[in-house]
mmCIF file of C-alpha atoms in Angstrom:
data_model
loop_
_atom_site.group_PDB
_atom_site.id
_atom_site.type_symbol
_atom_site.label_atom_id
_atom_site.label_comp_id
_atom_site.label_asym_id
_atom_site.label_seq_id
_atom_site.Cartn_x
_atom_site.Cartn_y
_atom_site.Cartn_z
ATOM 1 C CA MET A 1 -64.935 53.757 3.209
ATOM 2 C CA VAL A 2 -68.507 54.481 2.158
ATOM 3 C CA GLN A 3 -68.926 56.360 -1.119
ATOM 4 C CA GLY A 4 -72.080 57.148 -3.052
ATOM 5 C CA THR A 5 -73.181 57.499 -6.642
ATOM 6 C CA SER A 6 -74.707 60.886 -5.710
ATOM 7 C CA SER A 7 -75.515 63.172 -2.822
ATOM 8 C CA HIS A 8 -78.236 61.879 -0.499
ATOM 9 C CA ALA A 9 -77.569 58.278 -1.497
ATOM 10 C CA GLY A 10 -77.414 57.290 2.173
ATOM 11 C CA LYS A 11 -73.679 57.466 2.871
ATOM 12 C CA SER A 12 -74.040 59.208 6.222
ATOM 13 C CA ILE A 13 -76.582 56.772 7.625
ATOM 14 C CA LEU A 14 -74.676 53.702 6.409
ATOM 15 C CA ALA A 15 -71.429 55.067 7.880
ATOM 16 C CA THR A 16 -73.253 55.769 11.143
ATOM 17 C CA ALA A 17 -74.589 52.215 11.216
ATOM 18 C CA LEU A 18 -71.138 50.765 10.575
ATOM 19 C CA CYS A 19 -69.693 52.884 13.393
ATOM 20 C CA ARG A 20 -72.209 51.404 15.826
ATOM 21 C CA ILE A 21 -71.823 47.843 14.512
ATOM 22 C CA PHE A 22 -68.025 47.873 14.855
ATOM 23 C CA ALA A 23 -68.287 49.498 18.296
ATOM 24 C CA GLN A 24 -70.744 46.837 19.447
ATOM 25 C CA ASP A 25 -68.286 44.223 18.192
ATOM 26 C CA GLY A 26 -65.741 45.590 20.643
ATOM 27 C CA PHE A 27 -63.552 47.721 18.367
ATOM 28 C CA GLN A 28 -62.378 51.262 19.069
ATOM 29 C CA VAL A 29 -64.030 53.145 16.202
ATOM 30 C CA ALA A 30 -63.882 56.669 14.829
ATOM 31 C CA PRO A 31 -65.667 58.302 11.867
ATOM 32 C CA PHE A 32 -63.872 60.442 9.300
ATOM 33 C CA LYS A 33 -64.956 62.718 6.486
ATOM 34 C CA ALA A 34 -62.206 64.735 4.860
ATOM 35 C CA GLN A 35 -64.408 67.496 3.493
ATOM 36 C CA ASN A 36 -67.987 68.223 4.403
ATOM 37 C CA MET A 37 -70.186 70.868 2.789
ATOM 38 C CA SER A 38 -72.994 71.563 5.199
ATOM 39 C CA LEU A 39 -74.679 74.297 7.167
ATOM 40 C CA ASN A 40 -75.485 71.760 9.885
ATOM 41 C CA SER A 41 -72.528 71.924 12.229
ATOM 42 C CA HIS A 42 -71.632 70.922 15.765
ATOM 43 C CA ALA A 43 -69.327 72.320 18.438
ATOM 44 C CA THR A 44 -66.778 69.928 19.929
ATOM 45 C CA PRO A 45 -65.913 70.026 23.634
ATOM 46 C CA ASP A 46 -62.732 72.012 22.903
ATOM 47 C CA GLY A 47 -64.598 74.701 20.967
ATOM 48 C CA ALA A 48 -63.950 73.515 17.404
ATOM 49 C CA GLU A 49 -66.576 73.154 14.668
ATOM 50 C CA ILE A 50 -67.295 70.013 12.646
ATOM 51 C CA GLY A 51 -70.129 68.712 10.486
ATOM 52 C CA ARG A 52 -73.167 67.503 12.417
ATOM 53 C CA SER A 53 -73.113 64.107 10.706
ATOM 54 C CA GLN A 54 -69.619 63.346 12.042
ATOM 55 C CA ALA A 55 -70.720 64.288 15.561
ATOM 56 C CA VAL A 56 -73.629 61.838 15.232
ATOM 57 C CA GLN A 57 -71.297 59.169 13.867
ATOM 58 C CA ALA A 58 -68.956 59.706 16.814
ATOM 59 C CA ALA A 59 -71.876 59.110 19.166
ATOM 60 C CA ALA A 60 -72.719 55.937 17.240
ATOM 61 C CA ALA A 61 -69.082 54.858 17.608
ATOM 62 C CA MET A 62 -69.353 55.475 21.353
ATOM 63 C CA THR A 63 -66.587 58.064 21.337
ATOM 64 C CA GLY A 64 -66.395 61.819 21.662
ATOM 65 C CA PRO A 65 -66.518 64.204 18.666
ATOM 66 C CA ARG A 66 -63.198 65.768 17.715
ATOM 67 C CA VAL A 67 -62.002 68.017 14.949
ATOM 68 C CA GLU A 68 -59.867 65.355 13.246
ATOM 69 C CA MET A 69 -63.068 63.542 12.282
ATOM 70 C CA ASN A 70 -63.954 66.360 9.866
ATOM 71 C CA PRO A 71 -60.858 68.476 9.176
ATOM 72 C CA VAL A 72 -62.503 70.571 6.425
ATOM 73 C CA LEU A 73 -66.019 72.009 6.642
ATOM 74 C CA LEU A 74 -67.405 74.227 3.881
ATOM 75 C CA LYS A 75 -70.319 76.453 4.897
ATOM 76 C CA PRO A 76 -71.930 78.068 1.833
ATOM 77 C CA GLU A 77 -72.423 81.824 1.996
ATOM 78 C CA GLY A 78 -74.453 82.320 -1.151
ATOM 79 C CA GLU A 79 -74.267 80.737 -4.579
ATOM 80 C CA ARG A 80 -70.571 81.285 -5.308
ATOM 81 C CA GLN A 81 -68.571 81.273 -2.086
ATOM 82 C CA SER A 82 -68.203 79.425 1.200
ATOM 83 C CA GLN A 83 -66.627 79.895 4.566
ATOM 84 C CA VAL A 84 -63.763 77.413 4.780
ATOM 85 C CA VAL A 85 -63.424 75.922 8.266
ATOM 86 C CA VAL A 86 -60.123 74.060 8.695
ATOM 87 C CA MET A 87 -59.490 71.963 11.801
ATOM 88 C CA GLY A 88 -62.518 73.507 13.417
ATOM 89 C CA GLN A 89 -61.606 77.165 12.898
ATOM 90 C CA PRO A 90 -62.605 79.657 10.160
ATOM 91 C CA HIS A 91 -59.758 79.807 7.676
ATOM 92 C CA ALA A 92 -61.061 81.853 4.753
ATOM 93 C CA VAL A 93 -64.070 82.863 2.711
ATOM 94 C CA ALA A 94 -63.399 81.631 -0.796
ATOM 95 C CA SER A 95 -65.048 81.161 -4.159
ATOM 96 C CA ALA A 96 -64.981 77.729 -5.753
ATOM 97 C CA GLN A 97 -62.010 78.784 -7.889
ATOM 98 C CA GLU A 98 -60.129 80.252 -4.936
ATOM 99 C CA TYR A 99 -60.757 77.122 -2.914
ATOM 100 C CA GLN A 100 -59.039 74.984 -5.536
ATOM 101 C CA GLY A 101 -55.883 76.957 -4.893
ATOM 102 C CA LEU A 102 -56.056 76.047 -1.210
ATOM 103 C CA LYS A 103 -56.338 72.318 -1.883
ATOM 104 C CA PRO A 104 -52.599 71.406 -1.800
ATOM 105 C CA ALA A 105 -52.184 72.809 1.706
ATOM 106 C CA ILE A 106 -55.544 71.447 2.855
ATOM 107 C CA TRP A 107 -54.691 67.942 1.612
ATOM 108 C CA LYS A 108 -51.786 67.879 4.075
ATOM 109 C CA VAL A 109 -54.218 68.755 6.857
ATOM 110 C CA VAL A 110 -56.574 65.976 5.738
ATOM 111 C CA THR A 111 -53.893 63.285 5.724
ATOM 112 C CA SER A 112 -52.507 64.455 9.052
ATOM 113 C CA ALA A 113 -55.949 64.314 10.684
ATOM 114 C CA LEU A 114 -56.629 60.848 9.283
ATOM 115 C CA GLY A 115 -53.206 59.700 10.440
ATOM 116 C CA SER A 116 -53.939 60.886 13.984
ATOM 117 C CA LEU A 117 -57.155 58.906 14.110
ATOM 118 C CA ARG A 118 -55.535 55.779 12.643
ATOM 119 C CA ALA A 119 -52.864 55.925 15.332
ATOM 120 C CA GLU A 120 -55.476 55.953 18.110
ATOM 121 C CA TYR A 121 -58.369 53.832 16.842
ATOM 122 C CA GLU A 122 -58.654 50.278 15.539
ATOM 123 C CA VAL A 123 -61.278 50.983 12.880
ATOM 124 C CA ILE A 124 -61.901 54.175 10.912
ATOM 125 C CA VAL A 125 -65.207 54.438 9.034
ATOM 126 C CA ILE A 126 -64.651 56.975 6.261
ATOM 127 C CA GLU A 127 -67.475 58.761 4.480
ATOM 128 C CA GLY A 128 -67.092 60.200 0.995
ATOM 129 C CA ALA A 129 -68.699 63.373 -0.358
ATOM 130 C CA GLY A 130 -71.146 63.559 -3.250
ATOM 131 C CA SER A 131 -69.996 61.388 -6.136
ATOM 132 C CA PRO A 132 -66.391 60.200 -6.684
ATOM 133 C CA VAL A 133 -66.594 60.686 -10.477
ATOM 134 C CA GLU A 134 -67.724 64.274 -10.998
ATOM 135 C CA ILE A 135 -65.510 64.877 -14.026
ATOM 136 C CA ASN A 136 -65.099 68.611 -13.444
ATOM 137 C CA LEU A 137 -64.111 68.102 -9.800
ATOM 138 C CA LYS A 138 -62.260 64.798 -9.789
ATOM 139 C CA MET A 139 -58.798 66.203 -10.479
ATOM 140 C CA HIS A 140 -59.047 68.302 -7.301
ATOM 141 C CA ASP A 141 -60.678 65.592 -5.171
ATOM 142 C CA ILE A 142 -59.686 65.460 -1.504
ATOM 143 C CA ALA A 143 -62.722 63.612 -0.144
ATOM 144 C CA ASN A 144 -63.362 60.465 -2.185
ATOM 145 C CA MET A 145 -61.021 58.140 -4.086
ATOM 146 C CA ARG A 146 -57.917 60.131 -3.236
ATOM 147 C CA VAL A 147 -58.610 59.420 0.434
ATOM 148 C CA ALA A 148 -59.359 55.751 -0.264
ATOM 149 C CA LEU A 149 -56.100 55.352 -2.193
ATOM 150 C CA HIS A 150 -54.126 57.161 0.501
ATOM 151 C CA ALA A 151 -55.584 54.931 3.226
ATOM 152 C CA GLY A 152 -55.781 51.745 1.170
ATOM 153 C CA ALA A 153 -59.410 51.541 2.304
ATOM 154 C CA PRO A 154 -61.900 49.061 0.836
ATOM 155 C CA VAL A 155 -64.886 50.937 -0.565
ATOM 156 C CA LEU A 156 -68.620 50.282 -0.441
ATOM 157 C CA LEU A 157 -70.397 52.105 -3.286
ATOM 158 C CA VAL A 158 -73.978 53.076 -2.379
ATOM 159 C CA GLY A 159 -76.771 53.931 -4.820
ATOM 160 C CA ASP A 160 -80.221 55.303 -4.029
ATOM 161 C CA ILE A 161 -82.887 53.253 -5.825
ATOM 162 C CA ASP A 162 -85.765 55.337 -4.431
ATOM 163 C CA ARG A 163 -84.969 58.244 -6.761
ATOM 164 C CA GLY A 164 -84.720 56.005 -9.826
ATOM 165 C CA GLY A 165 -81.876 55.233 -12.221
ATOM 166 C CA VAL A 166 -79.755 53.404 -9.689
ATOM 167 C CA PHE A 167 -78.405 50.813 -12.160
ATOM 168 C CA ALA A 168 -77.181 53.485 -14.553
ATOM 169 C CA GLN A 169 -75.697 55.407 -11.608
ATOM 170 C CA VAL A 170 -73.728 52.447 -10.326
ATOM 171 C CA VAL A 171 -72.537 51.231 -13.758
ATOM 172 C CA GLY A 172 -71.664 54.765 -14.829
ATOM 173 C CA THR A 173 -69.739 55.458 -11.627
ATOM 174 C CA MET A 174 -67.717 52.264 -11.957
ATOM 175 C CA ALA A 175 -66.997 52.974 -15.642
ATOM 176 C CA LEU A 176 -65.583 56.414 -14.837
ATOM 177 C CA LEU A 177 -63.245 55.214 -12.089
ATOM 178 C CA GLU A 178 -59.565 54.685 -12.815
ATOM 179 C CA PRO A 179 -58.434 51.025 -12.665
ATOM 180 C CA GLU A 180 -56.666 51.451 -9.320
ATOM 181 C CA GLU A 181 -59.770 53.165 -7.916
ATOM 182 C CA LYS A 182 -62.149 50.544 -9.237
ATOM 183 C CA ALA A 183 -60.014 47.857 -7.613
ATOM 184 C CA LEU A 184 -60.781 49.351 -4.194
ATOM 185 C CA VAL A 185 -64.565 48.959 -4.623
ATOM 186 C CA LYS A 186 -65.258 45.690 -2.838
ATOM 187 C CA GLY A 187 -69.036 45.809 -2.744
ATOM 188 C CA LEU A 188 -72.106 47.561 -4.131
ATOM 189 C CA VAL A 189 -75.054 48.557 -1.949
ATOM 190 C CA ILE A 190 -78.568 49.295 -3.195
ATOM 191 C CA ASN A 191 -80.173 51.616 -0.686
ATOM 192 C CA LYS A 192 -83.751 52.739 0.092
ATOM 193 C CA PHE A 193 -85.508 49.835 -1.645
ATOM 194 C CA ARG A 194 -89.279 49.511 -1.290
ATOM 195 C CA GLY A 195 -91.117 46.283 -2.032
ATOM 196 C CA ASP A 196 -90.177 42.666 -2.648
ATOM 197 C CA PRO A 197 -86.364 42.277 -2.940
ATOM 198 C CA SER A 198 -86.795 39.101 -5.030
ATOM 199 C CA LEU A 199 -87.926 41.350 -7.889
ATOM 200 C CA LEU A 200 -84.401 42.787 -7.968
ATOM 201 C CA ALA A 201 -82.621 39.470 -8.451
ATOM 202 C CA ALA A 202 -82.199 39.647 -12.234
ATOM 203 C CA GLY A 203 -81.137 43.277 -12.070
ATOM 204 C CA LEU A 204 -78.527 42.590 -9.413
ATOM 205 C CA THR A 205 -77.058 39.782 -11.513
ATOM 206 C CA LEU A 206 -76.735 42.106 -14.506
ATOM 207 C CA LEU A 207 -75.233 44.783 -12.259
ATOM 208 C CA GLU A 208 -72.530 42.387 -11.101
ATOM 209 C CA GLU A 209 -71.834 41.320 -14.683
ATOM 210 C CA HIS A 210 -71.493 44.926 -15.902
ATOM 211 C CA THR A 211 -69.279 46.074 -13.025
ATOM 212 C CA GLY A 212 -67.385 42.944 -12.062
ATOM 213 C CA THR A 213 -68.188 43.726 -8.419
ATOM 214 C CA SER A 214 -70.488 41.874 -6.036
ATOM 215 C CA VAL A 215 -73.639 43.385 -4.589
ATOM 216 C CA ALA A 216 -73.031 43.378 -0.848
ATOM 217 C CA GLY A 217 -76.648 43.984 0.031
ATOM 218 C CA VAL A 218 -79.995 45.656 -0.544
ATOM 219 C CA ILE A 219 -81.104 47.977 2.260
ATOM 220 C CA PRO A 220 -84.841 48.594 2.653
ATOM 221 C CA TYR A 221 -86.308 52.083 2.860
ATOM 222 C CA PHE A 222 -86.561 53.084 6.505
ATOM 223 C CA SER A 223 -88.811 55.932 7.606
ATOM 224 C CA ASP A 224 -87.865 55.760 11.286
ATOM 225 C CA ILE A 225 -84.133 56.499 11.170
ATOM 226 C CA HIS A 226 -83.911 59.882 12.843
ATOM 227 C CA ILE A 227 -80.385 61.006 12.043
ATOM 228 C CA PRO A 228 -79.732 64.687 11.254
ATOM 229 C CA GLU A 229 -79.680 65.465 7.551
ATOM 230 C CA GLU A 230 -76.447 66.880 6.188
ATOM 231 C CA ASP A 231 -78.042 69.202 3.643
ATOM 232 C CA SER A 232 -81.467 70.516 2.676
ATOM 233 C CA LEU A 233 -81.944 67.765 0.059
ATOM 234 C CA GLY A 234 -83.359 65.769 2.926
ATOM 235 C CA LEU A 235 -86.087 68.294 3.693
ATOM 236 C CA THR A 236 -89.514 67.331 2.452
ATOM 237 C CA SER A 237 -92.182 69.837 1.546
ATOM 238 C CA GLY A 238 -94.101 69.070 4.710
ATOM 239 C CA TYR A 239 -95.056 66.614 7.386
ATOM 240 C CA ARG A 240 -98.701 65.801 7.969
ATOM 241 C CA SER A 241 -100.427 64.634 11.138
ATOM 242 C CA ASP A 242 -103.398 62.318 10.965
ATOM 243 C CA GLN A 243 -105.068 64.205 13.782
ATOM 244 C CA ASP A 244 -107.602 66.841 12.771
ATOM 245 C CA GLU A 245 -106.740 69.173 15.649
ATOM 246 C CA ALA A 246 -102.974 69.014 15.238
ATOM 247 C CA VAL A 247 -100.920 72.096 16.018
ATOM 248 C CA GLU A 248 -99.746 73.588 12.718
ATOM 249 C CA VAL A 249 -96.170 74.876 12.626
ATOM 250 C CA ALA A 250 -94.908 76.950 9.707
ATOM 251 C CA ILE A 251 -91.117 76.903 9.362
ATOM 252 C CA ILE A 252 -89.719 79.521 7.008
ATOM 253 C CA ARG A 253 -87.501 77.758 4.477
ATOM 254 C CA LEU A 254 -84.759 80.354 4.161
ATOM 255 C CA PRO A 255 -82.496 80.120 1.087
ATOM 256 C CA HIS A 256 -79.505 79.390 3.343
ATOM 257 C CA ILE A 257 -81.318 77.492 6.100
ATOM 258 C CA ALA A 258 -78.912 76.047 8.677
ATOM 259 C CA ASN A 259 -79.163 73.436 11.429
ATOM 260 C CA PHE A 260 -82.682 72.548 10.350
ATOM 261 C CA ASP A 261 -82.482 69.284 12.269
ATOM 262 C CA ASP A 262 -83.446 71.445 15.253
ATOM 263 C CA PHE A 263 -86.982 70.707 14.057
ATOM 264 C CA ASP A 264 -86.708 66.925 14.059
ATOM 265 C CA PRO A 265 -88.531 66.605 17.414
ATOM 266 C CA LEU A 266 -91.513 68.420 15.902
ATOM 267 C CA HIS A 267 -91.666 66.004 12.967
ATOM 268 C CA HIS A 268 -91.961 63.088 15.367
ATOM 269 C CA GLU A 269 -94.813 64.553 17.420
ATOM 270 C CA PRO A 270 -98.126 62.921 16.373
ATOM 271 C CA THR A 271 -100.121 66.044 17.301
ATOM 272 C CA VAL A 272 -97.985 68.436 15.246
ATOM 273 C CA ARG A 273 -98.257 69.285 11.559
ATOM 274 C CA VAL A 274 -95.059 70.831 10.133
ATOM 275 C CA ARG A 275 -94.912 72.853 6.916
ATOM 276 C CA TYR A 276 -91.858 74.415 5.258
ATOM 277 C CA VAL A 277 -92.831 77.726 3.703
ATOM 278 C CA ASP A 278 -90.904 79.722 1.104
ATOM 279 C CA ARG A 279 -93.741 81.634 -0.605
ATOM 280 C CA ALA A 280 -96.215 84.129 0.811
ATOM 281 C CA GLU A 281 -99.188 82.281 -0.660
ATOM 282 C CA GLU A 282 -98.180 79.159 1.309
ATOM 283 C CA PHE A 283 -98.080 80.919 4.677
ATOM 284 C CA GLY A 284 -101.681 80.175 5.671
ATOM 285 C CA ASN A 285 -102.787 80.583 9.280
ATOM 286 C CA PRO A 286 -100.325 78.543 11.367
ATOM 287 C CA ASP A 287 -100.480 78.173 15.139
ATOM 288 C CA LEU A 288 -96.744 78.779 15.426
ATOM 289 C CA VAL A 289 -94.146 80.400 13.162
ATOM 290 C CA ILE A 290 -90.439 79.549 13.287
ATOM 291 C CA ILE A 291 -87.657 81.475 11.566
ATOM 292 C CA PRO A 292 -84.684 79.077 11.493
ATOM 293 C CA GLY A 293 -80.957 79.625 11.441
ATOM 294 C CA SER A 294 -79.043 80.852 8.391
ATOM 295 C CA LYS A 295 -75.447 81.308 7.310
ATOM 296 C CA THR A 296 -76.337 84.608 5.607
ATOM 297 C CA THR A 297 -78.596 86.470 7.987
ATOM 298 C CA VAL A 298 -78.780 89.815 6.174
ATOM 299 C CA ALA A 299 -79.352 88.282 2.741
ATOM 300 C CA ASP A 300 -82.061 85.960 4.019
ATOM 301 C CA LEU A 301 -83.753 88.797 5.899
ATOM 302 C CA HIS A 302 -83.846 90.743 2.624
ATOM 303 C CA TRP A 303 -85.333 87.630 0.980
ATOM 304 C CA LEU A 304 -88.045 87.508 3.662
ATOM 305 C CA ARG A 305 -89.060 91.025 2.759
ATOM 306 C CA THR A 306 -88.948 90.665 -1.015
ATOM 307 C CA LYS A 307 -91.027 87.469 -0.815
ATOM 308 C CA GLY A 308 -93.674 89.154 1.334
ATOM 309 C CA LEU A 309 -93.073 86.689 4.159
ATOM 310 C CA ALA A 310 -91.902 89.363 6.602
ATOM 311 C CA GLU A 311 -95.305 91.012 6.456
ATOM 312 C CA HIS A 312 -97.070 87.699 7.049
ATOM 313 C CA ILE A 313 -94.854 86.978 10.074
ATOM 314 C CA LEU A 314 -95.596 90.380 11.612
ATOM 315 C CA THR A 315 -99.311 89.981 10.940
ATOM 316 C CA ALA A 316 -99.316 86.535 12.545
ATOM 317 C CA ARG A 317 -97.656 87.963 15.643
ATOM 318 C CA GLN A 318 -100.161 90.820 15.730
ATOM 319 C CA ARG A 319 -102.930 88.207 15.778
ATOM 320 C CA GLY A 320 -101.351 86.603 18.829
ATOM 321 C CA ARG A 321 -99.466 83.761 17.148
ATOM 322 C CA PRO A 322 -96.152 82.904 18.812
ATOM 323 C CA VAL A 323 -93.068 83.503 16.675
ATOM 324 C CA ILE A 324 -89.792 81.743 17.441
ATOM 325 C CA GLY A 325 -86.404 82.705 16.073
ATOM 326 C CA ILE A 326 -83.452 80.336 16.168
ATOM 327 C CA CYS A 327 -79.912 81.672 15.728
ATOM 328 C CA ALA A 328 -80.133 83.938 12.660
ATOM 329 C CA GLY A 329 -83.916 83.886 12.961
ATOM 330 C CA TYR A 330 -83.572 85.304 16.461
ATOM 331 C CA GLN A 331 -81.295 88.028 15.115
ATOM 332 C CA MET A 332 -83.867 88.917 12.439
ATOM 333 C CA LEU A 333 -86.529 89.419 15.119
ATOM 334 C CA GLY A 334 -84.541 92.260 16.706
ATOM 335 C CA MET A 335 -84.483 95.969 15.992
ATOM 336 C CA ARG A 336 -81.356 96.086 13.855
ATOM 337 C CA LEU A 337 -78.350 94.122 12.636
ATOM 338 C CA LEU A 338 -75.002 95.913 12.748
ATOM 339 C CA ASP A 339 -72.024 94.824 10.651
ATOM 340 C CA PRO A 340 -69.398 97.567 11.019
ATOM 341 C CA ASP A 341 -66.538 95.329 9.863
ATOM 342 C CA GLY A 342 -68.331 93.843 6.851
ATOM 343 C CA VAL A 343 -68.183 90.339 8.319
ATOM 344 C CA GLU A 344 -71.330 89.128 6.584
ATOM 345 C CA SER A 345 -72.437 91.812 4.142
ATOM 346 C CA SER A 346 -71.569 95.210 2.720
ATOM 347 C CA LYS A 347 -74.363 96.855 4.732
ATOM 348 C CA ALA A 348 -73.215 98.461 7.966
ATOM 349 C CA GLU A 349 -76.742 98.441 9.363
ATOM 350 C CA THR A 350 -79.928 96.558 8.466
ATOM 351 C CA PRO A 351 -83.302 97.039 10.159
ATOM 352 C CA GLY A 352 -84.702 93.899 11.768
ATOM 353 C CA LEU A 353 -88.327 92.844 12.024
ATOM 354 C CA GLY A 354 -88.661 94.831 15.227
ATOM 355 C CA LEU A 355 -90.353 92.176 17.366
ATOM 356 C CA LEU A 356 -87.633 92.005 20.017
ATOM 357 C CA LYS A 357 -85.890 94.847 21.828
ATOM 358 C CA ALA A 358 -82.489 93.572 20.783
ATOM 359 C CA SER A 359 -79.688 94.443 18.388
ATOM 360 C CA THR A 360 -77.115 92.167 16.801
ATOM 361 C CA THR A 361 -73.516 93.106 16.056
ATOM 362 C CA PHE A 362 -71.487 90.815 13.801
ATOM 363 C CA GLN A 363 -67.926 90.207 14.957
ATOM 364 C CA GLU A 364 -64.917 88.812 13.140
ATOM 365 C CA GLN A 365 -64.127 86.196 15.772
ATOM 366 C CA LYS A 366 -66.354 83.111 15.682
ATOM 367 C CA ALA A 367 -67.598 81.754 18.996
ATOM 368 C CA THR A 368 -68.093 77.999 19.363
ATOM 369 C CA HIS A 369 -68.981 76.751 22.831
ATOM 370 C CA LEU A 370 -70.759 73.968 24.616
ATOM 371 C CA VAL A 371 -73.193 75.598 27.021
ATOM 372 C CA ARG A 372 -75.519 74.667 29.848
ATOM 373 C CA GLY A 373 -78.485 76.701 30.971
ATOM 374 C CA ARG A 374 -81.558 76.655 33.156
ATOM 375 C CA VAL A 375 -85.077 77.817 32.378
ATOM 376 C CA VAL A 376 -85.694 80.644 34.840
ATOM 377 C CA ASP A 377 -89.211 81.608 33.724
ATOM 378 C CA GLY A 378 -91.663 78.881 32.771
ATOM 379 C CA ARG A 379 -94.280 81.006 31.003
ATOM 380 C CA GLY A 380 -95.960 80.749 27.625
ATOM 381 C CA LEU A 381 -94.347 78.133 25.407
ATOM 382 C CA LEU A 382 -92.020 77.225 28.267
ATOM 383 C CA SER A 383 -94.876 76.555 30.666
ATOM 384 C CA GLY A 384 -93.997 73.675 32.952
ATOM 385 C CA CYS A 385 -90.293 73.897 32.110
ATOM 386 C CA GLN A 386 -89.154 76.165 34.948
ATOM 387 C CA ASP A 387 -85.824 75.060 36.463
ATOM 388 C CA ALA A 388 -85.295 72.516 33.659
ATOM 389 C CA GLU A 389 -81.644 72.203 32.679
ATOM 390 C CA VAL A 390 -80.630 72.525 29.039
ATOM 391 C CA SER A 391 -77.439 71.330 27.356
ATOM 392 C CA ALA A 392 -76.617 72.860 23.987
ATOM 393 C CA TYR A 393 -73.931 74.572 21.977
ATOM 394 C CA GLU A 394 -73.525 77.927 20.276
ATOM 395 C CA ILE A 395 -71.853 78.712 16.964
ATOM 396 C CA HIS A 396 -71.989 82.324 15.854
ATOM 397 C CA MET A 397 -70.031 85.400 14.857
ATOM 398 C CA VAL A 398 -72.191 87.925 16.676
ATOM 399 C CA SER A 399 -72.495 89.772 19.929
ATOM 400 C CA LEU A 400 -75.913 90.623 21.330
ATOM 401 C CA PRO A 401 -75.687 93.551 23.754
ATOM 402 C CA ILE A 402 -78.899 92.696 25.599
ATOM 403 C CA SER A 403 -79.823 91.292 28.973
ATOM 404 C CA ILE A 404 -80.612 87.814 27.604
ATOM 405 C CA HIS A 405 -77.429 85.924 26.705
ATOM 406 C CA TYR A 406 -77.683 84.489 23.196
ATOM 407 C CA THR A 407 -77.559 80.762 22.519
ATOM 408 C CA PRO A 408 -79.016 78.988 19.468
ATOM 409 C CA LEU A 409 -82.023 77.668 21.384
ATOM 410 C CA LEU A 410 -85.724 78.320 20.856
ATOM 411 C CA TRP A 411 -86.509 81.758 22.242
ATOM 412 C CA ARG A 412 -90.149 82.700 22.552
ATOM 413 C CA LEU A 413 -91.334 86.275 22.212
ATOM 414 C CA ALA A 414 -91.862 87.862 25.604
ATOM 415 C CA GLN A 415 -95.533 88.393 26.419
ATOM 416 C CA ASP A 416 -95.084 92.110 27.089
ATOM 417 C CA SER A 417 -98.439 93.897 26.945
ATOM 418 C CA THR A 418 -96.698 97.290 26.846
ATOM 419 C CA TRP A 419 -94.842 96.437 23.666
ATOM 420 C CA THR A 420 -96.774 97.679 20.632
ATOM 421 C CA GLN A 421 -96.774 95.998 17.244
ATOM 422 C CA PRO A 422 -94.405 97.902 14.926
ATOM 423 C CA THR A 423 -95.255 98.795 11.363
ATOM 424 C CA VAL A 424 -93.831 96.582 8.630
ATOM 425 C CA PRO A 425 -90.228 97.798 8.018
#
């Protein structure tokens, strides 16, 4: 099991690496994370929903993604509540306090899922969540040391030295563990180190003396590991191209941005400059605007308007700049969003940005599918792509009663000369 002294310590990447290493050594390997909090999710072949990081780890393990690998997925819907996805299906929308009451039943699901994987695979690489010693959360833990104790799993404790304070993090974490938990920690890992590792020697010796646990290794900082981030902590303020004539892409950083790893290919293009924008004064004059996905479409659309970003997006389109909407961003580009059953908000109807002749209706039943498609019209941004086949998946709780079937892919605005620019709603 891989646990961390904090979020974004590198647990997911280390677990992914271990999955591939064990698989290359000839073992049948599966990843497991009891509880994942992330808006980056993935559809399994049987229509279930799991965290994106476990799907990537399954690929690294050379096996197919399945719901047992991530039995509980929490998808935040604002500051105080989350959609609780259990065994790949929406179970409830709960506040943090309400979720604690669900833990006894959910723990049985967690152990059952882990048991199924252990019965079928030779090696299970388990990933923890956040820190194992958050004092206010530890008594209700179902993702860290409780899992390790249940499975009898040896633990690697990972600390991120790039953010500073790693020695205090590791020593403090070990000090707050119960004796039986501490006994499971078989090695410490210092992650994201820059520079000469010999300079760490004295510090590592002191670390081993303070914790009584060996340092298993120091992992250098890698800038070329392109694995999807689990949460928005991994988003940087922007990516810069060295080329003067690079295409500038402005991605709206919505408060509840989801599946933002859709943009990873853009970050790796040498002729593209990517900026994440969350203030009107940062909008600038981009060559392309992207409104990403969101777990709270209506709330984030309201945020776009209050921040003045909606007006900038409409003005950019009026000036001929392409605007792309992905998932919720696509919904925002339409004429209106209808929520008659109160699935996402208390508003039965919300006006969209009015750039697409489409309406969205939220439905209670979530759709999760693997899909295949073909580009039927290679114009504009899709120039040269006609007849190209696309494999993807869709995860949504909406129906779009329009001629174009909705999938969470990049949809360009139709170049319709008869369509006039609407006024700012």
